[in-house]
Coordinates of C-alpha atoms in Angstrom, one line a residue:
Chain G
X20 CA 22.3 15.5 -29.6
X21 CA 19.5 14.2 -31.2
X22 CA 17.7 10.9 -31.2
X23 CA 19.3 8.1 -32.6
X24 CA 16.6 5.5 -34.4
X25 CA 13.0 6.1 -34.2
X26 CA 12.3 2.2 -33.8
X27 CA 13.5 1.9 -30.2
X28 CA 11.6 2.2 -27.1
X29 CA 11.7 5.4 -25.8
X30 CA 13.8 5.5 -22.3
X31 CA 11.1 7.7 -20.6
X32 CA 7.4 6.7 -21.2
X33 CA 4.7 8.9 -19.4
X34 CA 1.4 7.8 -20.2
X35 CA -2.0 9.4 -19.4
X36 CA -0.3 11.3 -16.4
X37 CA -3.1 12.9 -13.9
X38 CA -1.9 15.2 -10.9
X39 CA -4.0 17.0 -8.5
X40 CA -2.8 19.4 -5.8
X41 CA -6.2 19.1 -3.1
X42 CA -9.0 20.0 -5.6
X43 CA -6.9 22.2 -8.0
X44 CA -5.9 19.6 -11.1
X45 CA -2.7 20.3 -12.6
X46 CA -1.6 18.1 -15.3
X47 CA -4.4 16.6 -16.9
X48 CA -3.5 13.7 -18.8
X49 CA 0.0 13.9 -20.2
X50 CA 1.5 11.8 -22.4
X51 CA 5.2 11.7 -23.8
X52 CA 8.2 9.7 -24.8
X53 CA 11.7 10.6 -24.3
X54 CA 14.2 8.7 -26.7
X55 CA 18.0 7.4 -25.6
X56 CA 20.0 10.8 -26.1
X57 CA 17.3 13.1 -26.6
X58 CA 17.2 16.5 -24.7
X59 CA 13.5 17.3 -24.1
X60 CA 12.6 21.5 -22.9
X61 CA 9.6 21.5 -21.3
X62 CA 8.0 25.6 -21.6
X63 CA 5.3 27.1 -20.1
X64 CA 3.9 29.8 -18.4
X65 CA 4.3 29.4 -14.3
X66 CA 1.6 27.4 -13.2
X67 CA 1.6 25.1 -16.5
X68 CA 2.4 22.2 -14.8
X69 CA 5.7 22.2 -16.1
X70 CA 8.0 21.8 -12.8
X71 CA 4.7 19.4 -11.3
X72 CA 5.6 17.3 -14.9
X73 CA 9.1 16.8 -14.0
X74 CA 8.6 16.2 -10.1
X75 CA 6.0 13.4 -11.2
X76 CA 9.2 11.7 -13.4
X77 CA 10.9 10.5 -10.4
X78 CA 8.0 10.5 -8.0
X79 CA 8.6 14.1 -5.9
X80 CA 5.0 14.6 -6.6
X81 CA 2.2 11.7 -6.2
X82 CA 0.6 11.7 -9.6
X83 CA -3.6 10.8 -9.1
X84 CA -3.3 8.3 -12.1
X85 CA -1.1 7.6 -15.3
X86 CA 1.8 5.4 -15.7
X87 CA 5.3 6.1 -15.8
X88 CA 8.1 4.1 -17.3
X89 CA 12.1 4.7 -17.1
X90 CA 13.8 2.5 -19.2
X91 CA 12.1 -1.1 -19.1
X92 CA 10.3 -1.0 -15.5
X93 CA 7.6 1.1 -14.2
X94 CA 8.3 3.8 -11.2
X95 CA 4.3 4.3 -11.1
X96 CA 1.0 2.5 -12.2
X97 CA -2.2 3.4 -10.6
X98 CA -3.5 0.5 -11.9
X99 CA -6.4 -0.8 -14.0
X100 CA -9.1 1.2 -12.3
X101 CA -6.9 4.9 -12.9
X102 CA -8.3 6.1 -9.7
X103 CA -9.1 9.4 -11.5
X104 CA -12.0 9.9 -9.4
X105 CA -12.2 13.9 -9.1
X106 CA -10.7 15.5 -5.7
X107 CA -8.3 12.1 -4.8
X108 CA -5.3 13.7 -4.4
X109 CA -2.6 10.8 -5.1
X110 CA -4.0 7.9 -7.1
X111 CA -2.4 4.3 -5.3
X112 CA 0.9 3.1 -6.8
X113 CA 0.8 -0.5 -7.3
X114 CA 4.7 -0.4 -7.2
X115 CA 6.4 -1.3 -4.4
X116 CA 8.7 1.6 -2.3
X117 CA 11.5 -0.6 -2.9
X118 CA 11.6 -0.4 -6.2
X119 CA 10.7 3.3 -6.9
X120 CA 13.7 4.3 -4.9
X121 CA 16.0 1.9 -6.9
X122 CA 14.1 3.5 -10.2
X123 CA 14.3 7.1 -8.7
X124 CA 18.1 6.7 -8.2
X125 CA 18.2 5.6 -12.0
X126 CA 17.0 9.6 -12.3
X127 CA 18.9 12.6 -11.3
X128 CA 17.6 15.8 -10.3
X129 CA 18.9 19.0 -10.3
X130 CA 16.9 22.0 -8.6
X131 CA 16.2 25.7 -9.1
X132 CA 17.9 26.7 -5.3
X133 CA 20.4 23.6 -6.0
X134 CA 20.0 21.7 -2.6
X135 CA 23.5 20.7 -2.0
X136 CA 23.5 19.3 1.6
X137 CA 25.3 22.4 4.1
X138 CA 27.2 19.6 6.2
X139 CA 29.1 18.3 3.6
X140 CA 31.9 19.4 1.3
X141 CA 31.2 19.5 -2.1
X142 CA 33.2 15.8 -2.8
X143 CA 31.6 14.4 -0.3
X144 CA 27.7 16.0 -1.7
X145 CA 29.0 13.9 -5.2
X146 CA 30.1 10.8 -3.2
X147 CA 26.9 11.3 -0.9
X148 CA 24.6 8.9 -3.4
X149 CA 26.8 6.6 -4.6
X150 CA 28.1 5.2 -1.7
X151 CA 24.6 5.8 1.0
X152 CA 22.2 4.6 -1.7
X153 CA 24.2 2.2 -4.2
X154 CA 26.9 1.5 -1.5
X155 CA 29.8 1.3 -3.5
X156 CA 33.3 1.6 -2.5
X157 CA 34.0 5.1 -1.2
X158 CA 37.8 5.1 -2.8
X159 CA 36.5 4.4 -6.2
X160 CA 33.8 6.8 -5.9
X161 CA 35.9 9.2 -4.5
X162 CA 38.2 9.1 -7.9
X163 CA 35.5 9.5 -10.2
X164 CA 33.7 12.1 -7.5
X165 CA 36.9 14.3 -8.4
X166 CA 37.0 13.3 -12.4
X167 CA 33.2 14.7 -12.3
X168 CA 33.5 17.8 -10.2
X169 CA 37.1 18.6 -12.6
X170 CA 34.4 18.0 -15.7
X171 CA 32.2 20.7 -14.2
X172 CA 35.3 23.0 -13.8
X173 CA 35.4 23.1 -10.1
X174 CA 39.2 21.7 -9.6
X175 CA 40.5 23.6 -6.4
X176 CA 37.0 23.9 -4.8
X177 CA 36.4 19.9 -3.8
X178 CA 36.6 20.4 -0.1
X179 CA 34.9 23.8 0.2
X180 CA 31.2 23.8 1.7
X181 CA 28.3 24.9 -0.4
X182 CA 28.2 28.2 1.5
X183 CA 31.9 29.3 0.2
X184 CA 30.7 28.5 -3.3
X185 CA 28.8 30.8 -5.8
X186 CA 25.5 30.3 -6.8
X187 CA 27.1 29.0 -10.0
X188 CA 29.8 26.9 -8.6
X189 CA 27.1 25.3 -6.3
X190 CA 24.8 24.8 -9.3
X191 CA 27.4 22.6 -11.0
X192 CA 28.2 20.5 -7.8
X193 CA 24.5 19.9 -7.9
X194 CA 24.8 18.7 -11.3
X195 CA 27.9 16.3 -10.8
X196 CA 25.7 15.3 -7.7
X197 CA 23.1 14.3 -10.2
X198 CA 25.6 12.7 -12.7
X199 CA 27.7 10.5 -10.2
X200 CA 24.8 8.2 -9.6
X201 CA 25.2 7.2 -13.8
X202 CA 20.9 8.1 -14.4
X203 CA 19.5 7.2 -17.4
X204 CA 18.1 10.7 -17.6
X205 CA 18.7 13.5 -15.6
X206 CA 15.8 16.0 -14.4
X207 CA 16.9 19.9 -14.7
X208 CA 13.7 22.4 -12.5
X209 CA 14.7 25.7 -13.7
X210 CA 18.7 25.4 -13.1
X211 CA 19.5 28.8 -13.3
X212 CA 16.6 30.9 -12.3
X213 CA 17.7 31.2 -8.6
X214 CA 21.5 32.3 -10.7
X215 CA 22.8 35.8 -10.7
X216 CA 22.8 36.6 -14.6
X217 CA 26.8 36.5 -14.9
X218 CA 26.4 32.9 -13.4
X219 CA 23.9 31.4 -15.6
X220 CA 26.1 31.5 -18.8
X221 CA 28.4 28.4 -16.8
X222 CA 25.8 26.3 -15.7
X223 CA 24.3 26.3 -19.2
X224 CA 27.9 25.5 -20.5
X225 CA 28.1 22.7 -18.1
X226 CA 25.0 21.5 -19.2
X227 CA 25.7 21.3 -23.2
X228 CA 28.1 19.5 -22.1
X229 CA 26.5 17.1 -20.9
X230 CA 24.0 16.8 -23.5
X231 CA 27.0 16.8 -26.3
X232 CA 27.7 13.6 -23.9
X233 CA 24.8 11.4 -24.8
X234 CA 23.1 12.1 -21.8
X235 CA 18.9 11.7 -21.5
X236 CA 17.4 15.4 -20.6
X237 CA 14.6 16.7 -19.4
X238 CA 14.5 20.5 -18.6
X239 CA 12.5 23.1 -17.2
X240 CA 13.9 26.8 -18.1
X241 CA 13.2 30.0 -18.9
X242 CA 15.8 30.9 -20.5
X243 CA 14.5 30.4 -24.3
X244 CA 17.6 31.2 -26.2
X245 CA 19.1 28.4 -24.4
X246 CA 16.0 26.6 -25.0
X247 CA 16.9 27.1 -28.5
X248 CA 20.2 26.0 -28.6
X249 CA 20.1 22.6 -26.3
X250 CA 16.7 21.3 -27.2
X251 CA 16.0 18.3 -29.3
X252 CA 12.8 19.2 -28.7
X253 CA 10.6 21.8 -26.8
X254 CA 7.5 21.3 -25.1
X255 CA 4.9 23.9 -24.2
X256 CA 2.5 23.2 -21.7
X257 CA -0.6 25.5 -21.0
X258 CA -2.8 24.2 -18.5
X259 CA -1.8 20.7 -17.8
X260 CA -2.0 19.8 -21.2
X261 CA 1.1 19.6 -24.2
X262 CA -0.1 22.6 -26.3
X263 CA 2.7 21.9 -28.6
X264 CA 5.4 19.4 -29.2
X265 CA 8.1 19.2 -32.0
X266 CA 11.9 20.4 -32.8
X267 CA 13.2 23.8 -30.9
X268 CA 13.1 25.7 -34.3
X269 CA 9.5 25.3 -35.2
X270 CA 8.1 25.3 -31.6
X271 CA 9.9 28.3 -30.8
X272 CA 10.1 30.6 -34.0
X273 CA 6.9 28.9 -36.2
X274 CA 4.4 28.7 -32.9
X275 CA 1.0 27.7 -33.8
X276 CA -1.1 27.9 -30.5
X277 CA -2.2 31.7 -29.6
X278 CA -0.8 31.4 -26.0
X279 CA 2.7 30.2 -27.4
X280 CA 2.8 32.7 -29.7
X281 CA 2.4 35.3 -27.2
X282 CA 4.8 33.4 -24.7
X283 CA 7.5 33.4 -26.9
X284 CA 6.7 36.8 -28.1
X285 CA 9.8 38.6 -26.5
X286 CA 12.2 36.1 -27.6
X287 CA 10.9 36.3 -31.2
X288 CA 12.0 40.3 -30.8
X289 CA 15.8 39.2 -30.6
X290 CA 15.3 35.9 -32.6
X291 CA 13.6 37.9 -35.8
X292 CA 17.2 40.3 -35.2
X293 CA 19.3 36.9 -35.0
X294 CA 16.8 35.0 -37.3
X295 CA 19.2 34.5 -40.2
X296 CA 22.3 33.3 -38.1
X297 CA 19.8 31.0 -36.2
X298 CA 18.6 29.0 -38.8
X299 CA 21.8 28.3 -40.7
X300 CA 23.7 27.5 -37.4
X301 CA 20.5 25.7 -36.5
Chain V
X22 CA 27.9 40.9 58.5
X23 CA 28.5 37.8 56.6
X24 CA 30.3 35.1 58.4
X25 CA 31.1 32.4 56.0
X26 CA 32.2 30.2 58.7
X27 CA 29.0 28.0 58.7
X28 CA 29.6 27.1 55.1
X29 CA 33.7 25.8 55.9
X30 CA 31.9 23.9 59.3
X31 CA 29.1 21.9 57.5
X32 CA 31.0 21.6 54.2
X33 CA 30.6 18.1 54.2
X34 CA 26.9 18.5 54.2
X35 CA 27.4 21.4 51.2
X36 CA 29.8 18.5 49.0
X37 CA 27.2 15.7 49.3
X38 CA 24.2 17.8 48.6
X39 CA 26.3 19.5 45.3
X40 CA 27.1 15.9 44.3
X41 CA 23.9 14.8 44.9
X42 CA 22.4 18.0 42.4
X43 CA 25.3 17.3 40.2
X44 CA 24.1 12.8 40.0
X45 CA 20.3 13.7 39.2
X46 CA 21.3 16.6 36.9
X47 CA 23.6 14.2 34.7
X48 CA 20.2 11.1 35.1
X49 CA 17.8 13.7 34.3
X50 CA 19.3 14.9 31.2
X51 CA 20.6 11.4 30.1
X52 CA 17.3 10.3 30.5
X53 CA 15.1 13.4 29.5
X54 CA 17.2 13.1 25.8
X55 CA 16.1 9.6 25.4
X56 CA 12.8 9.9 26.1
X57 CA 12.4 13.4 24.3
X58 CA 14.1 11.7 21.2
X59 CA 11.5 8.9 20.8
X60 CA 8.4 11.6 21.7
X61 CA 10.1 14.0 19.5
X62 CA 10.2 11.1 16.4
X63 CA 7.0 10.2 17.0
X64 CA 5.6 13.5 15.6
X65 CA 7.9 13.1 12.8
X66 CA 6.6 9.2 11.5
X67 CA 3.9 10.8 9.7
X68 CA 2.0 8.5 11.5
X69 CA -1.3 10.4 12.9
X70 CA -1.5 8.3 15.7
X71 CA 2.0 8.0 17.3
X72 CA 2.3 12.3 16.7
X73 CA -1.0 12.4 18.7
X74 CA 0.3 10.2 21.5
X75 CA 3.6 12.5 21.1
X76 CA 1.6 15.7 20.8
X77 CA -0.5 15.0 24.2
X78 CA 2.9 13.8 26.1
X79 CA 4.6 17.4 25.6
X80 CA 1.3 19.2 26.6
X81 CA 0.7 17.0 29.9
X82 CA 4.4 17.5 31.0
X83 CA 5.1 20.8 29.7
X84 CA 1.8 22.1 31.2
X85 CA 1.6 20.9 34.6
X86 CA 4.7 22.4 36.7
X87 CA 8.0 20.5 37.6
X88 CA 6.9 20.9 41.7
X89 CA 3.3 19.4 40.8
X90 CA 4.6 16.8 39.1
X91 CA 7.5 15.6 42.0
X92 CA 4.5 16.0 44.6
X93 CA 2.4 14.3 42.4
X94 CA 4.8 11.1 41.8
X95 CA 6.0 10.8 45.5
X96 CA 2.7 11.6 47.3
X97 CA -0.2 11.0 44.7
X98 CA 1.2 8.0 42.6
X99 CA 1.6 5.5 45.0
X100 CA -1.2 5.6 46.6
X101 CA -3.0 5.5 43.0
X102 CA -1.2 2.8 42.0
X103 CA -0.9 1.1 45.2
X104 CA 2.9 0.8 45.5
X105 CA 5.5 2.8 47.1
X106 CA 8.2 4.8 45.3
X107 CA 11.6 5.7 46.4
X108 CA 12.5 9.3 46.7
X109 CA 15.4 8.6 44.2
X110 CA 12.9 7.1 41.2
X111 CA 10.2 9.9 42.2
X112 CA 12.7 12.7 41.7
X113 CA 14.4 11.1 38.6
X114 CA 11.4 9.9 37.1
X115 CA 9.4 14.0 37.8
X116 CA 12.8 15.9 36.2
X117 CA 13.2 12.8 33.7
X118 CA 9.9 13.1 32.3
X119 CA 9.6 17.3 32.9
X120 CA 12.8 17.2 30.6
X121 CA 11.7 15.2 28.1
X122 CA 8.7 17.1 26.8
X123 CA 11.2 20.4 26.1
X124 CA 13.7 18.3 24.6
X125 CA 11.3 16.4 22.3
X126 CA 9.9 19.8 21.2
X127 CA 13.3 21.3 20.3
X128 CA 14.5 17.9 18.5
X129 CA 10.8 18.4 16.4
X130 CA 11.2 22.0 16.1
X131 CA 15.0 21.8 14.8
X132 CA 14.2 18.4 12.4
X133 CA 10.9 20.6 10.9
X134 CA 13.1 24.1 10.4
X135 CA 15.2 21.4 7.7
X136 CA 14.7 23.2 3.9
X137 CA 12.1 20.9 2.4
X138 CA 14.3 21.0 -0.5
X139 CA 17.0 18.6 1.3
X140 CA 13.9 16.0 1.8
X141 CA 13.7 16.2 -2.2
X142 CA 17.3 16.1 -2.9
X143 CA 17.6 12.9 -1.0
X144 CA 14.7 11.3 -2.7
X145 CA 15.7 12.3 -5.8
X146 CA 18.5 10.8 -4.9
X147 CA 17.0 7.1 -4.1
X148 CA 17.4 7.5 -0.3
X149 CA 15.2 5.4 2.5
X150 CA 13.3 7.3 4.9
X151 CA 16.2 6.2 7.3
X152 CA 19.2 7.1 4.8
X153 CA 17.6 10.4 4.2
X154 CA 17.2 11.3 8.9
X155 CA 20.3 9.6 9.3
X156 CA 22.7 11.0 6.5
X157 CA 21.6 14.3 6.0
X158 CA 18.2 15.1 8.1
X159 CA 19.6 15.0 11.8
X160 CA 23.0 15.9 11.2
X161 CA 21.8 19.3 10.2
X162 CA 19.3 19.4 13.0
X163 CA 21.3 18.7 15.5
X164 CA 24.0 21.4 14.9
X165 CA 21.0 23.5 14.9
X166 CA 19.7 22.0 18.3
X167 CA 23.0 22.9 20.0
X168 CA 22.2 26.2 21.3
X169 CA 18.2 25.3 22.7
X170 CA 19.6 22.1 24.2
X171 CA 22.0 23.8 25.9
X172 CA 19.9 26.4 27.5
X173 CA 17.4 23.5 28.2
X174 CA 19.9 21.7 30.0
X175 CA 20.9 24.7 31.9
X176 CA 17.3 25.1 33.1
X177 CA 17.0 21.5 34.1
X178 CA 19.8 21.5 36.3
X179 CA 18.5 24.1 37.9
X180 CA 15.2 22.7 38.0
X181 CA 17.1 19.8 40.1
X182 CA 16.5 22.1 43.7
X183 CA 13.1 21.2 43.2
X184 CA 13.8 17.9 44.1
X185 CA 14.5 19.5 47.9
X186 CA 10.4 19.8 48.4
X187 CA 10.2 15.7 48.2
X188 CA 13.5 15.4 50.2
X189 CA 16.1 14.5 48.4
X190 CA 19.2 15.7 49.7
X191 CA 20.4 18.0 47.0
X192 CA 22.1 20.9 47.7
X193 CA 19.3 23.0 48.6
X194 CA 18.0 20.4 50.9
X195 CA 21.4 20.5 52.4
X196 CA 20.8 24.5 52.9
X197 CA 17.6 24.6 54.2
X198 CA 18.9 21.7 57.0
X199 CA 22.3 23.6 57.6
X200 CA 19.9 27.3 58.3
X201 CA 17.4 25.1 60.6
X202 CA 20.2 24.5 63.2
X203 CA 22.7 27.3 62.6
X204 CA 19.9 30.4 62.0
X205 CA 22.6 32.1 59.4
X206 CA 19.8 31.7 56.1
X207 CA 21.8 34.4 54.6
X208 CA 25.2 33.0 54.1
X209 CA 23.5 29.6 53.4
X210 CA 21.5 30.6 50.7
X211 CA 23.9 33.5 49.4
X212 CA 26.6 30.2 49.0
X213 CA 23.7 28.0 47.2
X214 CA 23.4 31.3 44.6
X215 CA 27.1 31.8 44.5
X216 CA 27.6 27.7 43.9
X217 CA 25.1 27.9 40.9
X218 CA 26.6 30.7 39.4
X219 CA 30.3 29.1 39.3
X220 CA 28.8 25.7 38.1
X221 CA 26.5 27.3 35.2
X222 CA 28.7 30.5 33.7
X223 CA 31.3 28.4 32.1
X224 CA 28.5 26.0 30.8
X225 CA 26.3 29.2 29.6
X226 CA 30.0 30.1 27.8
X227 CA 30.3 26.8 26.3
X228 CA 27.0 27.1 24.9
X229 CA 27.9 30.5 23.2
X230 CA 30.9 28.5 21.5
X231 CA 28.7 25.7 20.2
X232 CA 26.4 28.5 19.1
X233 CA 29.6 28.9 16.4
X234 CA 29.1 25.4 15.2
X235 CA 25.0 25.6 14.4
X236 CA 26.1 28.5 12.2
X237 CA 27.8 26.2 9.6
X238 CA 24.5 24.9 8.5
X239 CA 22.5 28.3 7.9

């Protein structure tokens, strides 16, 4: 679960990362590296910047200027001129469509209220990317469509429609939706805030899982405990800016900034209670 | 009272004219969901220009009645464009171009009531403008469209006895001519009720069924 050598590049590169909704600015001038393997929680209070952050990774929202980097080629360069020029919305990318939907299917993203596609059975939402976007042979997706969905504990349900699945089950469809296209890193917005609380405990499963795998992640949540216990390393934003940056334990019990330390103020009720277990299990 | 016998005597008349409504009712939708598809993507590009040229379409056609427009084609048009026009284009061209303006708006309405969150899940997922209407986009709007296109096309086949005021022989033209010589209007136009209600109730049925379908993609 944790980084691997401090000498290679980093797989995600964000660098000087401007985004404006209209006139309102909303990140302002982010910069971070993800390593190979590393699982990154981004915290903050709403209106951070921490869900615009991630939707800027694979382009859902037009950053105003920056660059972005996934594995050796740009998704987004405004260029040499930044085009930081107050009240332009979304700064000109200088890379081609083409290849930012290539890049963006080397990302996956899974989303607060899931968006599994209604139409389709939850094989065919897996198989949906694979074959439409990379088109590869729908047999041999099909096998490894079921090997994911059996990972995320859904054997049985593979021809049900989202609508007959729980929020839970749906959750983790979306996640072997995410997985099936083999991304470099995958994109979680607040995976189990739309849950019912007795659901959230097997999406998070699923998702150490995934991490325990190797897998690159990036992860807006919540949940801080589970912050705590997935994280590499948390992030906590406070106005468009990384307030603080470094491993789960001393982001989250040893905060610094003021406006953490009143963030993660109820979590530090039950932490101080589960304090010694913590640390030597952490 | 009623004596049904002037139907069974000019049946002939009655068959042609109900074929005649049943032809320009299958042209006129046909037609009116071809042209209301490409009006209807045209608000849908993004593109500021081809919406406005869309936008102004729907308002012209579904602003100005259906009898304006027939009167307008068959009496007006050719003498503003210098060239005649046969009854059959002026009546399939009016309910053609009438049609189209609903249909676009329901195909716009049902593609805009898609969850935004779909239009992110296919990015996300690398998908072209194209991939994204094709794959997931219109097959959810359309099973949502269902029920309004079915109405719609209900009205528009009714809309066909318009086409009686510019002469086509429908089968309200048939009606009118059959009560001009016989003088029994009531039967005549009590039959032209009766034969609308037997050709629309099982389609208004049908249209409840596919109601069923549009349900799977709430």
């Amino acid at each position: 679960m944790s980084a691997t050598s401090q000498t290679q590049d980093p797989l995600l590169k964000i660098e000087g990362l401007h985004l404006s909704f209209g006139a309102r600015s909303v990140l302002n001038g982010i910069d971070l590296n993800v390593m190979q393997g590393e699982v990154v929680v981004l915290i903050g209070a709403s209106g951070s910047g921490k869900t615009s952050l991630l939707r800027c990774i694979n382009l859902l929202n037009a950053p105003r200027s920056g660059r972005i980097t996934i594995g050796t080629e740009k998704i987004y360069d405004s260029g040499p001129d930044a085009g930081a020029a107050p009240g332009k919305q979304a700064g000109t990318n200088q890379i081609p469509l083409r290849d930012v939907n290539r890049i963006r299917s080397e990302t996956g993203m899974v989303f607060q209220q899931f968006n599994l596609f209604p139409h389709m059975t939850a094989l065919e939402n897996v198989m949906e990317g694979p074959v439409t976007v990379k088109g590869q042979d729908a047999a041999k997706v099909k096998e490894e469509a079921l090997s994911l969905l059996a990972q995320m504990g859904l054997e049985g349900h593979e021809n049900k429609y989202p609508r007959q699945l729980s929020g839970g089950q749906q959750q983790r469809v979306a996640i072997a939706r995410a997985s099936a296209m083999h991304p470099k890193v995958m994109l979680f917005d607040e995976p189990t805030s739309a849950l019912d609380p007795e659901l959230v405990g097997e999406v998070m499963k699923a998702m150490t899982q995934l991490a325990k795998s190797g897998m690159t992640m990036v992860i807006v949540t919540h949940e801080l405990g589970f912050a705590f216990e997935i994280a590499d390393r948390v992030i906590f934003l406070d106005e468009g800016r990384i307030a603080e940056d470094g491993p789960a334990n001393e982001v989250l019990l040893h905060p610094t900034h003021d406006r953490l330390k009143s963030f993660v103020g109820r979590f530090h009720e039950t932490a101080n209670l589960l304090r010694p277990f913590l640390e030597s299990s952490g | 009272m009623f004596d049904f016998s002037v139907i069974t005597q000019n049946w002939p008349l009655f068959w042609n004219g109900l074929l005649v409504t049943l032809f320009y009712s299958a042209i006129s939708i046909s037609a009116g969901l071809a042209i209301g598809l490409v009006i209807g993507l045209m608000q849908l590009t993004g593109s500021k220009f081809l919406a406005a040229v869309g936008r102004v379409y729907v308002e012209i056609f579904r602003n100005i009645p259906l009898l304006v427009i027939l009167l307008w084609i068959y009496y007006a048009f050719p003498i503003f464009a210098g060239l005649s026009i046969t009854k059959f284009w002026a009546g399939f061209a009016g309910l053609s171009l009438y049609a189209a303006a609903f249909y676009a708006e329901i195909l716009r309405a049902g593609v805009q009531s898609i969850d935004p969150g779909q239009t992110d899940a296919t990015t996300a997922l690398g998908m072209t403008y194209s991939q994204r209407m094709r794959r997931v986009i219109l097959p959810q709007a359309f099973r949502r469209m269902i029920p309004p296109l079915a109405g719609q096309s209900i009205i528009q086949i009714k809309n066909t006895t318009l086409m009686s005021m510019i002469t086509v022989p429908d089968i309200l033209y048939q009606a009118s001519y059959v009560s001009s010589f016989t003088y029994r209007p009531m039967e005549v136009y009590t039959f032209v009720g009766i034969m609308f209600l037997v050709l629309l109730v099982p389609l208004t049925l049908v249209s409840r069924r596919l109601e069923k379908i549009s349900e799977t993609v709430k």
